[in-house]
Short mmCIF file of C-alpha atoms and ligand atoms in Angstrom, two decimals:
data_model
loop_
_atom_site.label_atom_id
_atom_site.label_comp_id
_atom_site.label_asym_id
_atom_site.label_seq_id
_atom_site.Cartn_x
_atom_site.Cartn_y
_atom_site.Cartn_z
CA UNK K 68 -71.86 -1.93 16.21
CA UNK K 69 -71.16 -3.83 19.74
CA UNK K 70 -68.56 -1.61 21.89
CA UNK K 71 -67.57 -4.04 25.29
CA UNK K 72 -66.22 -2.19 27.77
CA UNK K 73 -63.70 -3.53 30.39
CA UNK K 74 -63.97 -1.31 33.37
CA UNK K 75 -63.30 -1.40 36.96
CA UNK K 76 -65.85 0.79 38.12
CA UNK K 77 -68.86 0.25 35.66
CA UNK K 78 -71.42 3.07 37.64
CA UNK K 79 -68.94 5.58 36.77
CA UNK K 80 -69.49 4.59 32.94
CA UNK K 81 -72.81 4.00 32.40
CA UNK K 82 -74.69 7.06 32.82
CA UNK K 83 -73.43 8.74 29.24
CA UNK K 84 -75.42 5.27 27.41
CA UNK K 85 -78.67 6.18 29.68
CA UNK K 86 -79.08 9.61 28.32
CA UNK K 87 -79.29 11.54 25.11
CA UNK K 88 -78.19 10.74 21.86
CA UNK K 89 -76.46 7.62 22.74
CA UNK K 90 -79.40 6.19 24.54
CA UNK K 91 -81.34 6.85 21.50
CA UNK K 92 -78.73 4.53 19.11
CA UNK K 93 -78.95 1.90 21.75
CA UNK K 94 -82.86 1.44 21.68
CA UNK K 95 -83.02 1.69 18.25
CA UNK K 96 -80.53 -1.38 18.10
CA UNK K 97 -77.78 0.62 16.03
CA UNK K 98 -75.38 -0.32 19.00
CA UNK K 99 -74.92 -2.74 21.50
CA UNK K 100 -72.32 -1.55 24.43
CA UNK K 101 -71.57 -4.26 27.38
CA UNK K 102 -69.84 -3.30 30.31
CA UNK K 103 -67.03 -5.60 32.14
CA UNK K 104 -66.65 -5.51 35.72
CA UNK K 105 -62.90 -6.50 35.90
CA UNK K 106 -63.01 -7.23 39.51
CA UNK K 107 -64.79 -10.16 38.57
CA UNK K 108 -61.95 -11.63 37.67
CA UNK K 109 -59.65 -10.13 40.56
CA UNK K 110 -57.81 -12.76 42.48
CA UNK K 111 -57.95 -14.31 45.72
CA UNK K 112 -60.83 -14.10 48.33
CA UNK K 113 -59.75 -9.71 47.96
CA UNK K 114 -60.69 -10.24 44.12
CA UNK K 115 -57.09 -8.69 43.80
CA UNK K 116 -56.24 -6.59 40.76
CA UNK K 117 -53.16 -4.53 40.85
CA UNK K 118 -50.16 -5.17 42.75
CA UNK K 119 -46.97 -3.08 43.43
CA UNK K 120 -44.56 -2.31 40.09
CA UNK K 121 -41.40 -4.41 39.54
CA UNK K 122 -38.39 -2.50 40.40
CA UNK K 123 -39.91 -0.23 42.58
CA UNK K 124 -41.76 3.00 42.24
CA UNK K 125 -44.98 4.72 43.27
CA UNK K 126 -48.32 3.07 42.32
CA UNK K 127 -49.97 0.17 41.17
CA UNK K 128 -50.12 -1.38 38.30
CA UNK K 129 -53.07 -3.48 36.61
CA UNK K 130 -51.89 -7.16 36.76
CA UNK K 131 -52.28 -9.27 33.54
CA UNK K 132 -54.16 -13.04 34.95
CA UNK K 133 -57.24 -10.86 35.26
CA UNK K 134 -57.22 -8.85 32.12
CA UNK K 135 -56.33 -11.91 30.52
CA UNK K 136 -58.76 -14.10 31.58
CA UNK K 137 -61.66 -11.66 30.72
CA UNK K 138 -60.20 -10.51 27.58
CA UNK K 139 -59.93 -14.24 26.67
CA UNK K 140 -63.27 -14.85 26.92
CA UNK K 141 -64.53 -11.77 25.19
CA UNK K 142 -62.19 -12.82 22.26
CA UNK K 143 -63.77 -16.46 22.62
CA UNK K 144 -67.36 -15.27 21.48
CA UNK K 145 -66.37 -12.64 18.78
CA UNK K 146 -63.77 -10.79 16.58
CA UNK K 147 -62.68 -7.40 17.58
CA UNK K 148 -61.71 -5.33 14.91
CA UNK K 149 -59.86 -2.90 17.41
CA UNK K 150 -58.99 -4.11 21.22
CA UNK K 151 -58.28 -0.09 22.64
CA UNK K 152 -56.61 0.51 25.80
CA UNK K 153 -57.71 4.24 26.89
CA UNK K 154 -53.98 6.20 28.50
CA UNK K 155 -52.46 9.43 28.54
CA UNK K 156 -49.41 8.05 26.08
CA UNK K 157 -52.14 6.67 23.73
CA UNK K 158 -52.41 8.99 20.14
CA UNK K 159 -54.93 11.88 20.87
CA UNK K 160 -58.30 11.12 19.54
CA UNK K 161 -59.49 13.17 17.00
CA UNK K 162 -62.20 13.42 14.24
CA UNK K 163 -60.84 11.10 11.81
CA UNK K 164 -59.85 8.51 14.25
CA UNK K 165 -63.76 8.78 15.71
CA UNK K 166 -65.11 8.58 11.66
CA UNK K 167 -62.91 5.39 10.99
CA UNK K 168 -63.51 3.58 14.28
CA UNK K 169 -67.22 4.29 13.82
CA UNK K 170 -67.64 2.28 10.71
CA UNK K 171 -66.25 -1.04 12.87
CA UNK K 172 -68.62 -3.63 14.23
CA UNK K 173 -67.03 -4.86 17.52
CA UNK K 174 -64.88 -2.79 19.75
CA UNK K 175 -63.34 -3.61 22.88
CA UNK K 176 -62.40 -0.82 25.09
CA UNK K 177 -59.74 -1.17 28.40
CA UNK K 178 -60.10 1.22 30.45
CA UNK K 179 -56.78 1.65 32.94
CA UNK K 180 -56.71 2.64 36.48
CA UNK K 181 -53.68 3.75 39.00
CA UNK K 182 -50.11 3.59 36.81
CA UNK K 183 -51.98 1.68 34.03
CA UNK K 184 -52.21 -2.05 32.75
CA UNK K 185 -48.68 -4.45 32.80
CA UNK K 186 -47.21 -3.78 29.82
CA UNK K 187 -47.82 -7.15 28.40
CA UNK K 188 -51.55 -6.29 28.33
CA UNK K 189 -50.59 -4.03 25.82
CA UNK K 190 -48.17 -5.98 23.75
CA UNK K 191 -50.41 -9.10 23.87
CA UNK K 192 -53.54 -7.66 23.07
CA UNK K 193 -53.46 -4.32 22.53
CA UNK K 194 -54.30 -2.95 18.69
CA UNK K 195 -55.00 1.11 19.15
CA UNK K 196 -53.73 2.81 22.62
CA UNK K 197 -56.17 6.27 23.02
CA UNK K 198 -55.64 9.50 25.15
CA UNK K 199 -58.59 12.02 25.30
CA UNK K 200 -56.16 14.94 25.55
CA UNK K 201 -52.89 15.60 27.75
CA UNK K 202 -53.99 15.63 31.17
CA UNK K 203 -54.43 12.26 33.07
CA UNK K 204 -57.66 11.38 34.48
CA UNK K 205 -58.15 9.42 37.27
CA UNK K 206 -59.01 6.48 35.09
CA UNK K 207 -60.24 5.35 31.53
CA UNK K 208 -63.36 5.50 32.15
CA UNK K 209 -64.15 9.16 31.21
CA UNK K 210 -61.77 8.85 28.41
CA UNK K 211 -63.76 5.72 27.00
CA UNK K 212 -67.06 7.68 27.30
CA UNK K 213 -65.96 10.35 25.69
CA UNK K 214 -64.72 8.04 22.65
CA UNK K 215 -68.11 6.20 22.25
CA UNK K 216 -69.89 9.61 22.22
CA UNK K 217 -67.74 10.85 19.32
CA UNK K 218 -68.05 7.61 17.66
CA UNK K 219 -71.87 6.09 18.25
CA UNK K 220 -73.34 9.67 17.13
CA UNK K 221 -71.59 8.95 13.56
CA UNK K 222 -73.58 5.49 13.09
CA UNK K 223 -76.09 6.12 10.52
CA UNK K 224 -79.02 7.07 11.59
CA UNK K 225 -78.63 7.25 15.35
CA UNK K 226 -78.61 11.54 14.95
CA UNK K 227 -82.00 12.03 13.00
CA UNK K 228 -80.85 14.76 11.15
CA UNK K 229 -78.77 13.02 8.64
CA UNK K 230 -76.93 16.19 7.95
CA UNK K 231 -75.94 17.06 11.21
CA UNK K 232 -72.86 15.03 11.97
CA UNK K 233 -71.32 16.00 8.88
CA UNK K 234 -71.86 19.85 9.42
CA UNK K 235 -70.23 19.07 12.96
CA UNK K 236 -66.71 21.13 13.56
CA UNK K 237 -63.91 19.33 12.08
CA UNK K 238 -65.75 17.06 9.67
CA UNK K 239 -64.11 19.21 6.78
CA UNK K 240 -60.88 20.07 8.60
CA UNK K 241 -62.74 23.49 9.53
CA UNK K 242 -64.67 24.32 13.06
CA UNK K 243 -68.42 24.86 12.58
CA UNK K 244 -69.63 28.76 11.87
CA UNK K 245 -71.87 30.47 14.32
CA UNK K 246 -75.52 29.40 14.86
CA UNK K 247 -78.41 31.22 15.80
CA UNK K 248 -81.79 30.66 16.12
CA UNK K 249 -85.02 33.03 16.96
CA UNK K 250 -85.74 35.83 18.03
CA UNK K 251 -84.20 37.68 14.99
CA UNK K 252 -83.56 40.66 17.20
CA UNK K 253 -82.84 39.86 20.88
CA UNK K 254 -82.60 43.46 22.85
CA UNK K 255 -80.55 45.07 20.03
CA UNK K 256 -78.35 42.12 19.18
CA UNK K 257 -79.02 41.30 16.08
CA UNK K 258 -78.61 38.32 13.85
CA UNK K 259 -76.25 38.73 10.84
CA UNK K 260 -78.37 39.83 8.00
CA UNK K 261 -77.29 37.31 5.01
CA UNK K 262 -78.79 34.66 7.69
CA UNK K 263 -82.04 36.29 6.77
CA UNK K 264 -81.97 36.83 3.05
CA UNK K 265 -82.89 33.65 1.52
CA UNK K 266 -80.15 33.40 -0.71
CA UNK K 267 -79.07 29.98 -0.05
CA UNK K 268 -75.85 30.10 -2.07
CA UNK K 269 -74.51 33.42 -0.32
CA UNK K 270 -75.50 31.76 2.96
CA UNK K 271 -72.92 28.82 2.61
CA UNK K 272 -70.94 31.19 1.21
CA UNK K 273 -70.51 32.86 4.55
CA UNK K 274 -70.71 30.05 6.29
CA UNK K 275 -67.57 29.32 4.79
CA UNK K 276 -66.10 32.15 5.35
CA UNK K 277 -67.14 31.97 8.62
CA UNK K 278 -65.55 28.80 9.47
CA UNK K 279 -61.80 29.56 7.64
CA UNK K 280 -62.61 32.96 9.84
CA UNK K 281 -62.85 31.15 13.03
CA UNK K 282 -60.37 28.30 12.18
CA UNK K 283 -57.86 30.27 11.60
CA UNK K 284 -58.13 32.87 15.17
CA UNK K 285 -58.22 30.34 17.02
CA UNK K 286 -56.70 26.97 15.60
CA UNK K 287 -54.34 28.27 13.29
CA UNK K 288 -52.48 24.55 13.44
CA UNK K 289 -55.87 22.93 11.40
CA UNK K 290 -54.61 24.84 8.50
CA UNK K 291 -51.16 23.86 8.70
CA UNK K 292 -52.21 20.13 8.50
CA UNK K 293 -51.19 18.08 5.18
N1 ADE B 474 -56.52 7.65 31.33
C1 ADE B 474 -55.92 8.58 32.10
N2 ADE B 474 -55.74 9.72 31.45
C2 ADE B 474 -56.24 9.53 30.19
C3 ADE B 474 -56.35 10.36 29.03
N3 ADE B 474 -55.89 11.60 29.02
N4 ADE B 474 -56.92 9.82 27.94
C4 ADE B 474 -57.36 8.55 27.95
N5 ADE B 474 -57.29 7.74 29.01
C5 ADE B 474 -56.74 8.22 30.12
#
């Protein structure tokens, strides 16, 4: 997978891909992800990006000639399966978004600043708007790292335990069970029993019953769904 990023601060971005997990599915060459510096592309001798809204009204707005000039070229060398603009009116990402997008093999990603990109960006180019969640943030940029997380740690092979995405909360509709790990006994708090039995079947039994348990205190609307 190749994820390019269009971003107009690219420090604030990068540290997620030099850590962790996600490092990890970079150097093993399950994913390529290219950051954009939009201001680049900025015009006049300021490198000029956003100008004042049409019709009044506080804030910027993100002016096309730039975007479109960058995303032009980007489009030049490849196919995007998905060109993603990262907002607060964007549908909220969740698990089955993340599984789907993760099977793709080039993403572009937009990440918006001040009162967002002129609307044209988005009817022009635009193929799947995002929010993380509704609250705004002071830019895409967090939003976008958040998505690649959720999405690069499904690639095969990038988590080495095979298993472990698909035991993840949500992956079955359901939020993950407890965990625990050693000391059985940890100054009187024990762990539960059955964890200890060796009886494999009545251990996923409870995990089960564990995670309806938990889904269902405290996010009753899971069930609801379809
Ligand atoms: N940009 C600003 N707020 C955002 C949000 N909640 N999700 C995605 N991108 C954003």
């Amino acid at each position: 997978m190749r994820i390019d990023i269009i971003t107009l601060l690219p420090e604030l971005i990068k540290s997620p891909f030099e850590a962790s997990i996600l490092k990890r599915g970079i150097e093993k060459g399950l994913v390529e992800v290219h950051m954009h510096d939009l201001r680049k592309y900025g015009l006049n001798r300021y490198n000029q990006v956003d100008d004042y809204q049409y019709g009044g009204g506080a804030g910027m707005v993100m002016m096309i000639e730039p975007l479109d000039k960058l995303i032009h070229e980007l489009k030049a060398e490849r196919e995007y399966e998905e060109v993603i603009y990262m907002t607060p009116d964007g549908e909220t990402l969740h698990q089955g978004m993340a599984n789907h997008l993760s099977t793709k093999k080039n993403l572009l990603i937009i990440c918006g600043h001040y009162k967002g990109v002129d609307q044209r960006v988005r009817d022009l180019y635009v193929t799947k708007e995002i929010s993380i969640g509704d609250y705004v943030l002071s830019g895409g940029e967090l939003g976008a790292a958040v998505l690649c997380d959720a999405l690069i740690r499904l690639i095969p092979g990038v988590i080495s335990d095979e298993t472990s995405a698909l035991t993840d909360s949500f992956q079955d509709g359901l939020l993950a069970p407890p965990v625990y790990t050693r000391p059985a006994d940890y100054k009187g708090h024990k762990v539960p029993e059955i964890l200890l039995s060796g009886n494999l079947p009545a251990i996923e039994q409870w995990r089960e019953d564990q995670a309806y348990e938990r889904t269902k205190n405290r996010r009753p609307d899971l069930l609801k769904e379809d």
